[in-house]
Amino acid sequence: MMSSSVFMALYRPKPGKERELKEILKVHIPTLREEGLITNRELLTLQAEDGTIIEIAEWKSNEAIEMAHQSKNVMSIWDEIGSVAELTNLSTLNESKEPFPNFKPL
């Protein structure tokens, strides 16, 4: 049986690029779904105080992660994201210092 895993992707918009990032993210998850890479589990999209956007979704399998890196459509979107945002991690967020961090739903 292929095991799925839940991922959190954190994107800190470059100055003045938050709206552009949000537009790109509107096609990100639908593209991953169309390519059969993620499950139909409900997507969570959150925003931290500093503007960082967090996507939480579920890969269908470890193989799906590898397939995403081989997909021209997915890589194109990831390149676009990279042009308007810095990829970051939870430890950079003020909220990560709290035992029960709260984020704004998007």
PDB file of N, CA and C in Angstrom:
ATOM      1  N   MET A   1       0.845  -1.195   0.000  1.00  0.00           N
ATOM      2  CA  MET A   1       0.000   0.000   0.000  1.00  0.00           C
ATOM      3  C   MET A   1       0.882   1.247   0.000  1.00  0.00           C
ATOM      4  N   MET A   2       0.530   2.185  -0.844  1.00  0.00           N
ATOM      5  CA  MET A   2       1.272   3.432  -0.892  1.00  0.00           C
ATOM      6  C   MET A   2       0.842   4.305   0.291  1.00  0.00           C
ATOM      7  N   SER A   3       1.808   4.871   0.963  1.00  0.00           N
ATOM      8  CA  SER A   3       1.444   5.710   2.106  1.00  0.00           C
ATOM      9  C   SER A   3       1.420   7.174   1.693  1.00  0.00           C
ATOM     10  N   SER A   4       0.386   7.852   2.131  1.00  0.00           N
ATOM     11  CA  SER A   4       0.257   9.274   1.841  1.00  0.00           C
ATOM     12  C   SER A   4       0.965  10.053   2.940  1.00  0.00           C
ATOM     13  N   SER A   5       1.210  11.325   2.689  1.00  0.00           N
ATOM     14  CA  SER A   5       1.761  12.188   3.729  1.00  0.00           C
ATOM     15  C   SER A   5       1.218  13.595   3.546  1.00  0.00           C
ATOM     16  N   VAL A   6       1.024  14.260   4.656  1.00  0.00           N
ATOM     17  CA  VAL A   6       0.505  15.624   4.644  1.00  0.00           C
ATOM     18  C   VAL A   6       1.692  16.575   4.599  1.00  0.00           C
ATOM     19  N   PHE A   7       1.597  17.571   3.724  1.00  0.00           N
ATOM     20  CA  PHE A   7       2.675  18.555   3.643  1.00  0.00           C
ATOM     21  C   PHE A   7       2.171  19.944   3.985  1.00  0.00           C
ATOM     22  N   MET A   8       3.108  20.753   4.459  1.00  0.00           N
ATOM     23  CA  MET A   8       2.874  22.175   4.694  1.00  0.00           C
ATOM     24  C   MET A   8       3.870  22.915   3.819  1.00  0.00           C
ATOM     25  N   ALA A   9       3.371  23.750   2.943  1.00  0.00           N
ATOM     26  CA  ALA A   9       4.240  24.588   2.118  1.00  0.00           C
ATOM     27  C   ALA A   9       4.089  26.020   2.617  1.00  0.00           C
ATOM     28  N   LEU A  10       5.210  26.669   2.897  1.00  0.00           N
ATOM     29  CA  LEU A  10       5.184  28.030   3.440  1.00  0.00           C
ATOM     30  C   LEU A  10       5.845  28.985   2.460  1.00  0.00           C
ATOM     31  N   TYR A  11       5.087  29.998   2.064  1.00  0.00           N
ATOM     32  CA  TYR A  11       5.548  30.973   1.070  1.00  0.00           C
ATOM     33  C   TYR A  11       5.481  32.370   1.680  1.00  0.00           C
ATOM     34  N   ARG A  12       6.625  33.030   1.807  1.00  0.00           N
ATOM     35  CA  ARG A  12       6.655  34.407   2.305  1.00  0.00           C
ATOM     36  C   ARG A  12       6.734  35.321   1.087  1.00  0.00           C
ATOM     37  N   PRO A  13       5.672  36.091   0.811  1.00  0.00           N
ATOM     38  CA  PRO A  13       5.673  36.926  -0.385  1.00  0.00           C
ATOM     39  C   PRO A  13       6.807  37.949  -0.360  1.00  0.00           C
ATOM     40  N   LYS A  14       7.422  38.142  -1.513  1.00  0.00           N
ATOM     41  CA  LYS A  14       8.410  39.214  -1.646  1.00  0.00           C
ATOM     42  C   LYS A  14       7.645  40.538  -1.556  1.00  0.00           C
ATOM     43  N   PRO A  15       8.327  41.629  -1.187  1.00  0.00           N
ATOM     44  CA  PRO A  15       7.623  42.913  -1.025  1.00  0.00           C
ATOM     45  C   PRO A  15       6.773  43.270  -2.247  1.00  0.00           C
ATOM     46  N   GLY A  16       5.500  43.581  -1.978  1.00  0.00           N
ATOM     47  CA  GLY A  16       4.572  43.976  -3.035  1.00  0.00           C
ATOM     48  C   GLY A  16       4.053  42.836  -3.894  1.00  0.00           C
ATOM     49  N   LYS A  17       4.352  41.594  -3.534  1.00  0.00           N
ATOM     50  CA  LYS A  17       3.989  40.445  -4.382  1.00  0.00           C
ATOM     51  C   LYS A  17       2.914  39.547  -3.783  1.00  0.00           C
ATOM     52  N   GLU A  18       2.282  39.958  -2.673  1.00  0.00           N
ATOM     53  CA  GLU A  18       1.298  39.090  -2.021  1.00  0.00           C
ATOM     54  C   GLU A  18       0.116  38.775  -2.942  1.00  0.00           C
ATOM     55  N   ARG A  19      -0.414  39.783  -3.610  1.00  0.00           N
ATOM     56  CA  ARG A  19      -1.571  39.546  -4.494  1.00  0.00           C
ATOM     57  C   ARG A  19      -1.195  38.590  -5.629  1.00  0.00           C
ATOM     58  N   GLU A  20      -0.010  38.798  -6.208  1.00  0.00           N
ATOM     59  CA  GLU A  20       0.453  37.935  -7.301  1.00  0.00           C
ATOM     60  C   GLU A  20       0.618  36.490  -6.809  1.00  0.00           C
ATOM     61  N   LEU A  21       1.171  36.335  -5.619  1.00  0.00           N
ATOM     62  CA  LEU A  21       1.332  34.993  -5.040  1.00  0.00           C
ATOM     63  C   LEU A  21      -0.031  34.320  -4.877  1.00  0.00           C
ATOM     64  N   LYS A  22      -0.998  35.047  -4.337  1.00  0.00           N
ATOM     65  CA  LYS A  22      -2.329  34.465  -4.133  1.00  0.00           C
ATOM     66  C   LYS A  22      -2.954  34.029  -5.456  1.00  0.00           C
ATOM     67  N   GLU A  23      -2.719  34.787  -6.521  1.00  0.00           N
ATOM     68  CA  GLU A  23      -3.250  34.417  -7.843  1.00  0.00           C
ATOM     69  C   GLU A  23      -2.616  33.110  -8.330  1.00  0.00           C
ATOM     70  N   ILE A  24      -1.302  32.983  -8.161  1.00  0.00           N
ATOM     71  CA  ILE A  24      -0.608  31.758  -8.578  1.00  0.00           C
ATOM     72  C   ILE A  24      -1.120  30.570  -7.766  1.00  0.00           C
ATOM     73  N   LEU A  25      -1.326  30.776  -6.470  1.00  0.00           N
ATOM     74  CA  LEU A  25      -1.763  29.667  -5.612  1.00  0.00           C
ATOM     75  C   LEU A  25      -3.166  29.185  -5.970  1.00  0.00           C
ATOM     76  N   LYS A  26      -3.962  30.019  -6.627  1.00  0.00           N
ATOM     77  CA  LYS A  26      -5.305  29.584  -7.051  1.00  0.00           C
ATOM     78  C   LYS A  26      -5.233  28.420  -8.029  1.00  0.00           C
ATOM     79  N   VAL A  27      -4.136  28.297  -8.774  1.00  0.00           N
ATOM     80  CA  VAL A  27      -4.005  27.189  -9.731  1.00  0.00           C
ATOM     81  C   VAL A  27      -3.097  26.076  -9.214  1.00  0.00           C
ATOM     82  N   HIS A  28      -2.386  26.332  -8.121  1.00  0.00           N
ATOM     83  CA  HIS A  28      -1.420  25.346  -7.611  1.00  0.00           C
ATOM     84  C   HIS A  28      -2.080  24.019  -7.232  1.00  0.00           C
ATOM     85  N   ILE A  29      -2.976  24.061  -6.279  1.00  0.00           N
ATOM     86  CA  ILE A  29      -3.602  22.827  -5.789  1.00  0.00           C
ATOM     87  C   ILE A  29      -4.465  22.167  -6.870  1.00  0.00           C
ATOM     88  N   PRO A  30      -5.278  22.936  -7.624  1.00  0.00           N
ATOM     89  CA  PRO A  30      -6.023  22.288  -8.715  1.00  0.00           C
ATOM     90  C   PRO A  30      -5.106  21.554  -9.699  1.00  0.00           C
ATOM     91  N   THR A  31      -3.940  22.119  -9.972  1.00  0.00           N
ATOM     92  CA  THR A  31      -3.000  21.453 -10.885  1.00  0.00           C
ATOM     93  C   THR A  31      -2.478  20.160 -10.264  1.00  0.00           C
ATOM     94  N   LEU A  32      -2.112  20.195  -8.987  1.00  0.00           N
ATOM     95  CA  LEU A  32      -1.651  18.971  -8.317  1.00  0.00           C
ATOM     96  C   LEU A  32      -2.746  17.906  -8.331  1.00  0.00           C
ATOM     97  N   ARG A  33      -4.001  18.335  -8.158  1.00  0.00           N
ATOM     98  CA  ARG A  33      -5.127  17.380  -8.177  1.00  0.00           C
ATOM     99  C   ARG A  33      -5.340  16.823  -9.573  1.00  0.00           C
ATOM    100  N   GLU A  34      -5.316  17.701 -10.596  1.00  0.00           N
ATOM    101  CA  GLU A  34      -5.518  17.254 -11.983  1.00  0.00           C
ATOM    102  C   GLU A  34      -4.471  16.215 -12.379  1.00  0.00           C
ATOM    103  N   GLU A  35      -3.273  16.372 -11.864  1.00  0.00           N
ATOM    104  CA  GLU A  35      -2.183  15.450 -12.211  1.00  0.00           C
ATOM    105  C   GLU A  35      -2.199  14.201 -11.324  1.00  0.00           C
ATOM    106  N   GLY A  36      -3.191  14.113 -10.417  1.00  0.00           N
ATOM    107  CA  GLY A  36      -3.341  12.932  -9.582  1.00  0.00           C
ATOM    108  C   GLY A  36      -2.270  12.786  -8.513  1.00  0.00           C
ATOM    109  N   LEU A  37      -1.719  13.912  -8.056  1.00  0.00           N
ATOM    110  CA  LEU A  37      -0.598  13.875  -7.118  1.00  0.00           C
ATOM    111  C   LEU A  37      -1.012  14.024  -5.662  1.00  0.00           C
ATOM    112  N   ILE A  38      -2.153  14.671  -5.425  1.00  0.00           N
ATOM    113  CA  ILE A  38      -2.619  14.857  -4.058  1.00  0.00           C
ATOM    114  C   ILE A  38      -4.017  14.281  -3.900  1.00  0.00           C
ATOM    115  N   THR A  39      -4.389  14.044  -2.659  1.00  0.00           N
ATOM    116  CA  THR A  39      -5.696  13.458  -2.363  1.00  0.00           C
ATOM    117  C   THR A  39      -6.775  14.544  -2.416  1.00  0.00           C
ATOM    118  N   ASN A  40      -7.997  14.142  -2.219  1.00  0.00           N
ATOM    119  CA  ASN A  40      -9.109  15.089  -2.173  1.00  0.00           C
ATOM    120  C   ASN A  40      -9.356  15.643  -0.775  1.00  0.00           C
ATOM    121  N   ARG A  41      -8.441  15.337   0.156  1.00  0.00           N
ATOM    122  CA  ARG A  41      -8.559  15.908   1.494  1.00  0.00           C
ATOM    123  C   ARG A  41      -8.652  17.431   1.348  1.00  0.00           C
ATOM    124  N   GLU A  42      -9.489  18.035   2.168  1.00  0.00           N
ATOM    125  CA  GLU A  42      -9.701  19.468   2.063  1.00  0.00           C
ATOM    126  C   GLU A  42      -8.393  20.235   2.287  1.00  0.00           C
ATOM    127  N   LEU A  43      -8.113  21.157   1.393  1.00  0.00           N
ATOM    128  CA  LEU A  43      -6.932  22.010   1.494  1.00  0.00           C
ATOM    129  C   LEU A  43      -7.137  23.037   2.600  1.00  0.00           C
ATOM    130  N   LEU A  44      -6.091  23.263   3.387  1.00  0.00           N
ATOM    131  CA  LEU A  44      -6.100  24.369   4.346  1.00  0.00           C
ATOM    132  C   LEU A  44      -5.127  25.409   3.829  1.00  0.00           C
ATOM    133  N   THR A  45      -5.581  26.638   3.685  1.00  0.00           N
ATOM    134  CA  THR A  45      -4.704  27.740   3.319  1.00  0.00           C
ATOM    135  C   THR A  45      -4.808  28.771   4.423  1.00  0.00           C
ATOM    136  N   LEU A  46      -3.660  29.075   5.017  1.00  0.00           N
ATOM    137  CA  LEU A  46      -3.600  29.942   6.187  1.00  0.00           C
ATOM    138  C   LEU A  46      -2.612  31.068   5.927  1.00  0.00           C
ATOM    139  N   GLN A  47      -2.698  32.118   6.767  1.00  0.00           N
ATOM    140  CA  GLN A  47      -1.729  33.199   6.652  1.00  0.00           C
ATOM    141  C   GLN A  47      -1.225  33.587   8.034  1.00  0.00           C
ATOM    142  N   ALA A  48       0.104  33.716   8.136  1.00  0.00           N
ATOM    143  CA  ALA A  48       0.749  34.123   9.375  1.00  0.00           C
ATOM    144  C   ALA A  48       0.743  35.648   9.472  1.00  0.00           C
ATOM    145  N   GLU A  49       1.044  36.138  10.673  1.00  0.00           N
ATOM    146  CA  GLU A  49       1.111  37.587  10.918  1.00  0.00           C
ATOM    147  C   GLU A  49       2.006  38.311   9.926  1.00  0.00           C
ATOM    148  N   ASP A  50       3.133  37.686   9.574  1.00  0.00           N
ATOM    149  CA  ASP A  50       4.114  38.348   8.697  1.00  0.00           C
ATOM    150  C   ASP A  50       3.754  38.250   7.220  1.00  0.00           C
ATOM    151  N   GLY A  51       2.566  37.679   6.906  1.00  0.00           N
ATOM    152  CA  GLY A  51       2.126  37.575   5.514  1.00  0.00           C
ATOM    153  C   GLY A  51       2.423  36.230   4.865  1.00  0.00           C
ATOM    154  N   THR A  52       3.208  35.381   5.548  1.00  0.00           N
ATOM    155  CA  THR A  52       3.530  34.066   4.994  1.00  0.00           C
ATOM    156  C   THR A  52       2.242  33.270   4.796  1.00  0.00           C
ATOM    157  N   ILE A  53       2.117  32.678   3.614  1.00  0.00           N
ATOM    158  CA  ILE A  53       0.950  31.849   3.295  1.00  0.00           C
ATOM    159  C   ILE A  53       1.351  30.386   3.459  1.00  0.00           C
ATOM    160  N   ILE A  54       0.493  29.631   4.128  1.00  0.00           N
ATOM    161  CA  ILE A  54       0.747  28.223   4.414  1.00  0.00           C
ATOM    162  C   ILE A  54      -0.327  27.387   3.725  1.00  0.00           C
ATOM    163  N   GLU A  55       0.111  26.446   2.897  1.00  0.00           N
ATOM    164  CA  GLU A  55      -0.809  25.485   2.288  1.00  0.00           C
ATOM    165  C   GLU A  55      -0.588  24.139   2.969  1.00  0.00           C
ATOM    166  N   ILE A  56      -1.677  23.488   3.348  1.00  0.00           N
ATOM    167  CA  ILE A  56      -1.594  22.160   3.950  1.00  0.00           C
ATOM    168  C   ILE A  56      -2.461  21.226   3.099  1.00  0.00           C
ATOM    169  N   ALA A  57      -1.821  20.219   2.528  1.00  0.00           N
ATOM    170  CA  ALA A  57      -2.528  19.262   1.675  1.00  0.00           C
ATOM    171  C   ALA A  57      -1.876  17.892   1.851  1.00  0.00           C
ATOM    172  N   GLU A  58      -2.401  16.896   1.150  1.00  0.00           N
ATOM    173  CA  GLU A  58      -1.926  15.521   1.327  1.00  0.00           C
ATOM    174  C   GLU A  58      -1.476  14.921   0.000  1.00  0.00           C
ATOM    175  N   TRP A  59      -0.199  14.533  -0.060  1.00  0.00           N
ATOM    176  CA  TRP A  59       0.302  13.792  -1.215  1.00  0.00           C
ATOM    177  C   TRP A  59      -0.372  12.424  -1.242  1.00  0.00           C
ATOM    178  N   LYS A  60      -0.616  11.895  -2.434  1.00  0.00           N
ATOM    179  CA  LYS A  60      -1.177  10.548  -2.544  1.00  0.00           C
ATOM    180  C   LYS A  60      -0.167   9.483  -2.140  1.00  0.00           C
ATOM    181  N   SER A  61       1.120   9.746  -2.385  1.00  0.00           N
ATOM    182  CA  SER A  61       2.169   8.765  -2.088  1.00  0.00           C
ATOM    183  C   SER A  61       3.526   9.450  -2.175  1.00  0.00           C
ATOM    184  N   ASN A  62       4.553   8.749  -1.736  1.00  0.00           N
ATOM    185  CA  ASN A  62       5.911   9.266  -1.910  1.00  0.00           C
ATOM    186  C   ASN A  62       6.262   9.369  -3.387  1.00  0.00           C
ATOM    187  N   GLU A  63       5.743   8.438  -4.184  1.00  0.00           N
ATOM    188  CA  GLU A  63       5.974   8.480  -5.628  1.00  0.00           C
ATOM    189  C   GLU A  63       5.373   9.741  -6.238  1.00  0.00           C
ATOM    190  N   ALA A  64       4.247  10.192  -5.689  1.00  0.00           N
ATOM    191  CA  ALA A  64       3.601  11.400  -6.211  1.00  0.00           C
ATOM    192  C   ALA A  64       4.499  12.624  -6.028  1.00  0.00           C
ATOM    193  N   ILE A  65       5.254  12.656  -4.938  1.00  0.00           N
ATOM    194  CA  ILE A  65       6.176  13.770  -4.702  1.00  0.00           C
ATOM    195  C   ILE A  65       7.225  13.794  -5.815  1.00  0.00           C
ATOM    196  N   GLU A  66       7.773  12.625  -6.122  1.00  0.00           N
ATOM    197  CA  GLU A  66       8.764  12.534  -7.203  1.00  0.00           C
ATOM    198  C   GLU A  66       8.141  12.917  -8.543  1.00  0.00           C
ATOM    199  N   MET A  67       6.909  12.455  -8.785  1.00  0.00           N
ATOM    200  CA  MET A  67       6.230  12.758 -10.045  1.00  0.00           C
ATOM    201  C   MET A  67       6.001  14.264 -10.186  1.00  0.00           C
ATOM    202  N   ALA A  68       5.711  14.945  -9.079  1.00  0.00           N
ATOM    203  CA  ALA A  68       5.496  16.396  -9.128  1.00  0.00           C
ATOM    204  C   ALA A  68       6.746  17.094  -9.646  1.00  0.00           C
ATOM    205  N   HIS A  69       7.907  16.626  -9.228  1.00  0.00           N
ATOM    206  CA  HIS A  69       9.166  17.242  -9.653  1.00  0.00           C
ATOM    207  C   HIS A  69       9.495  16.945 -11.117  1.00  0.00           C
ATOM    208  N   GLN A  70       8.768  15.999 -11.708  1.00  0.00           N
ATOM    209  CA  GLN A  70       8.987  15.661 -13.118  1.00  0.00           C
ATOM    210  C   GLN A  70       7.902  16.267 -14.021  1.00  0.00           C
ATOM    211  N   SER A  71       6.912  16.915 -13.416  1.00  0.00           N
ATOM    212  CA  SER A  71       5.796  17.480 -14.177  1.00  0.00           C
ATOM    213  C   SER A  71       6.128  18.899 -14.644  1.00  0.00           C
ATOM    214  N   LYS A  72       6.039  19.122 -15.958  1.00  0.00           N
ATOM    215  CA  LYS A  72       6.293  20.468 -16.499  1.00  0.00           C
ATOM    216  C   LYS A  72       5.289  21.474 -15.953  1.00  0.00           C
ATOM    217  N   ASN A  73       4.020  21.064 -15.825  1.00  0.00           N
ATOM    218  CA  ASN A  73       2.984  21.975 -15.316  1.00  0.00           C
ATOM    219  C   ASN A  73       3.265  22.382 -13.884  1.00  0.00           C
ATOM    220  N   VAL A  74       3.582  21.401 -13.039  1.00  0.00           N
ATOM    221  CA  VAL A  74       3.837  21.675 -11.621  1.00  0.00           C
ATOM    222  C   VAL A  74       5.107  22.514 -11.475  1.00  0.00           C
ATOM    223  N   MET A  75       6.170  22.133 -12.168  1.00  0.00           N
ATOM    224  CA  MET A  75       7.421  22.871 -12.048  1.00  0.00           C
ATOM    225  C   MET A  75       7.266  24.316 -12.515  1.00  0.00           C
ATOM    226  N   SER A  76       6.444  24.529 -13.521  1.00  0.00           N
ATOM    227  CA  SER A  76       6.185  25.889 -14.001  1.00  0.00           C
ATOM    228  C   SER A  76       5.540  26.735 -12.904  1.00  0.00           C
ATOM    229  N   ILE A  77       4.562  26.145 -12.214  1.00  0.00           N
ATOM    230  CA  ILE A  77       3.894  26.863 -11.115  1.00  0.00           C
ATOM    231  C   ILE A  77       4.880  27.092  -9.972  1.00  0.00           C
ATOM    232  N   TRP A  78       5.668  26.080  -9.646  1.00  0.00           N
ATOM    233  CA  TRP A  78       6.641  26.234  -8.560  1.00  0.00           C
ATOM    234  C   TRP A  78       7.664  27.316  -8.897  1.00  0.00           C
ATOM    235  N   ASP A  79       8.056  27.406 -10.173  1.00  0.00           N
ATOM    236  CA  ASP A  79       8.978  28.474 -10.587  1.00  0.00           C
ATOM    237  C   ASP A  79       8.327  29.842 -10.411  1.00  0.00           C
ATOM    238  N   GLU A  80       7.037  29.935 -10.787  1.00  0.00           N
ATOM    239  CA  GLU A  80       6.311  31.198 -10.607  1.00  0.00           C
ATOM    240  C   GLU A  80       6.236  31.574  -9.131  1.00  0.00           C
ATOM    241  N   ILE A  81       5.930  30.604  -8.283  1.00  0.00           N
ATOM    242  CA  ILE A  81       5.881  30.857  -6.839  1.00  0.00           C
ATOM    243  C   ILE A  81       7.238  31.382  -6.370  1.00  0.00           C
ATOM    244  N   GLY A  82       8.305  30.730  -6.809  1.00  0.00           N
ATOM    245  CA  GLY A  82       9.648  31.127  -6.421  1.00  0.00           C
ATOM    246  C   GLY A  82      10.025  32.527  -6.871  1.00  0.00           C
ATOM    247  N   SER A  83       9.382  33.007  -7.928  1.00  0.00           N
ATOM    248  CA  SER A  83       9.703  34.349  -8.418  1.00  0.00           C
ATOM    249  C   SER A  83       9.040  35.449  -7.583  1.00  0.00           C
ATOM    250  N   VAL A  84       7.999  35.105  -6.830  1.00  0.00           N
ATOM    251  CA  VAL A  84       7.267  36.122  -6.048  1.00  0.00           C
ATOM    252  C   VAL A  84       7.300  35.871  -4.546  1.00  0.00           C
ATOM    253  N   ALA A  85       7.904  34.748  -4.130  1.00  0.00           N
ATOM    254  CA  ALA A  85       7.901  34.407  -2.708  1.00  0.00           C
ATOM    255  C   ALA A  85       9.175  33.661  -2.336  1.00  0.00           C
ATOM    256  N   GLU A  86       9.506  33.769  -1.061  1.00  0.00           N
ATOM    257  CA  GLU A  86      10.608  33.002  -0.488  1.00  0.00           C
ATOM    258  C   GLU A  86       9.986  31.764   0.157  1.00  0.00           C
ATOM    259  N   LEU A  87      10.569  30.597  -0.102  1.00  0.00           N
ATOM    260  CA  LEU A  87      10.108  29.398   0.579  1.00  0.00           C
ATOM    261  C   LEU A  87      10.711  29.434   1.975  1.00  0.00           C
ATOM    262  N   THR A  88       9.908  29.188   2.976  1.00  0.00           N
ATOM    263  CA  THR A  88      10.392  29.296   4.344  1.00  0.00           C
ATOM    264  C   THR A  88       9.890  28.121   5.162  1.00  0.00           C
ATOM    265  N   ASN A  89      10.133  28.141   6.466  1.00  0.00           N
ATOM    266  CA  ASN A  89       9.688  27.042   7.317  1.00  0.00           C
ATOM    267  C   ASN A  89       9.040  27.577   8.588  1.00  0.00           C
ATOM    268  N   LEU A  90       8.393  26.676   9.310  1.00  0.00           N
ATOM    269  CA  LEU A  90       7.628  27.068  10.498  1.00  0.00           C
ATOM    270  C   LEU A  90       8.455  27.821  11.530  1.00  0.00           C
ATOM    271  N   SER A  91       9.709  27.445  11.691  1.00  0.00           N
ATOM    272  CA  SER A  91      10.519  28.054  12.751  1.00  0.00           C
ATOM    273  C   SER A  91      10.760  29.547  12.526  1.00  0.00           C
ATOM    274  N   THR A  92      10.529  30.046  11.298  1.00  0.00           N
ATOM    275  CA  THR A  92      10.728  31.472  11.027  1.00  0.00           C
ATOM    276  C   THR A  92       9.522  32.319  11.434  1.00  0.00           C
ATOM    277  N   LEU A  93       8.422  31.667  11.781  1.00  0.00           N
ATOM    278  CA  LEU A  93       7.183  32.385  12.109  1.00  0.00           C
ATOM    279  C   LEU A  93       7.103  32.662  13.606  1.00  0.00           C
ATOM    280  N   ASN A  94       6.672  33.869  13.968  1.00  0.00           N
ATOM    281  CA  ASN A  94       6.459  34.184  15.385  1.00  0.00           C
ATOM    282  C   ASN A  94       5.503  33.188  16.024  1.00  0.00           C
ATOM    283  N   GLU A  95       4.502  32.761  15.265  1.00  0.00           N
ATOM    284  CA  GLU A  95       3.496  31.833  15.787  1.00  0.00           C
ATOM    285  C   GLU A  95       4.109  30.509  16.246  1.00  0.00           C
ATOM    286  N   SER A  96       5.251  30.137  15.680  1.00  0.00           N
ATOM    287  CA  SER A  96       5.850  28.845  16.010  1.00  0.00           C
ATOM    288  C   SER A  96       6.356  28.783  17.453  1.00  0.00           C
ATOM    289  N   LYS A  97       6.448  29.929  18.083  1.00  0.00           N
ATOM    290  CA  LYS A  97       6.916  29.962  19.476  1.00  0.00           C
ATOM    291  C   LYS A  97       5.796  29.626  20.464  1.00  0.00           C
ATOM    292  N   GLU A  98       4.571  29.572  19.963  1.00  0.00           N
ATOM    293  CA  GLU A  98       3.398  29.312  20.808  1.00  0.00           C
ATOM    294  C   GLU A  98       3.044  27.829  20.775  1.00  0.00           C
ATOM    295  N   PRO A  99       2.543  27.286  21.920  1.00  0.00           N
ATOM    296  CA  PRO A  99       2.140  25.878  21.910  1.00  0.00           C
ATOM    297  C   PRO A  99       0.915  25.626  21.036  1.00  0.00           C
ATOM    298  N   PHE A 100       0.056  26.636  20.860  1.00  0.00           N
ATOM    299  CA  PHE A 100      -1.127  26.502  20.013  1.00  0.00           C
ATOM    300  C   PHE A 100      -1.144  27.677  19.043  1.00  0.00           C
ATOM    301  N   PRO A 101      -0.330  27.617  17.978  1.00  0.00           N
ATOM    302  CA  PRO A 101      -0.271  28.763  17.070  1.00  0.00           C
ATOM    303  C   PRO A 101      -1.597  28.958  16.335  1.00  0.00           C
ATOM    304  N   ASN A 102      -1.942  30.214  16.142  1.00  0.00           N
ATOM    305  CA  ASN A 102      -3.157  30.577  15.411  1.00  0.00           C
ATOM    306  C   ASN A 102      -2.771  31.308  14.141  1.00  0.00           C
ATOM    307  N   PHE A 103      -3.502  30.992  13.068  1.00  0.00           N
ATOM    308  CA  PHE A 103      -3.276  31.610  11.774  1.00  0.00           C
ATOM    309  C   PHE A 103      -4.615  32.071  11.217  1.00  0.00           C
ATOM    310  N   LYS A 104      -4.537  33.057  10.335  1.00  0.00           N
ATOM    311  CA  LYS A 104      -5.738  33.562   9.665  1.00  0.00           C
ATOM    312  C   LYS A 104      -6.097  32.608   8.516  1.00  0.00           C
ATOM    313  N   PRO A 105      -7.354  32.164   8.434  1.00  0.00           N
ATOM    314  CA  PRO A 105      -7.747  31.333   7.295  1.00  0.00           C
ATOM    315  C   PRO A 105      -7.887  32.182   6.035  1.00  0.00           C
ATOM    316  N   LEU A 106      -7.472  31.639   4.896  1.00  0.00           N
ATOM    317  CA  LEU A 106      -7.652  32.350   3.613  1.00  0.00           C
ATOM    318  C   LEU A 106      -8.681  31.635   2.770  1.00  0.00           C
TER     319      LEU A 106
END
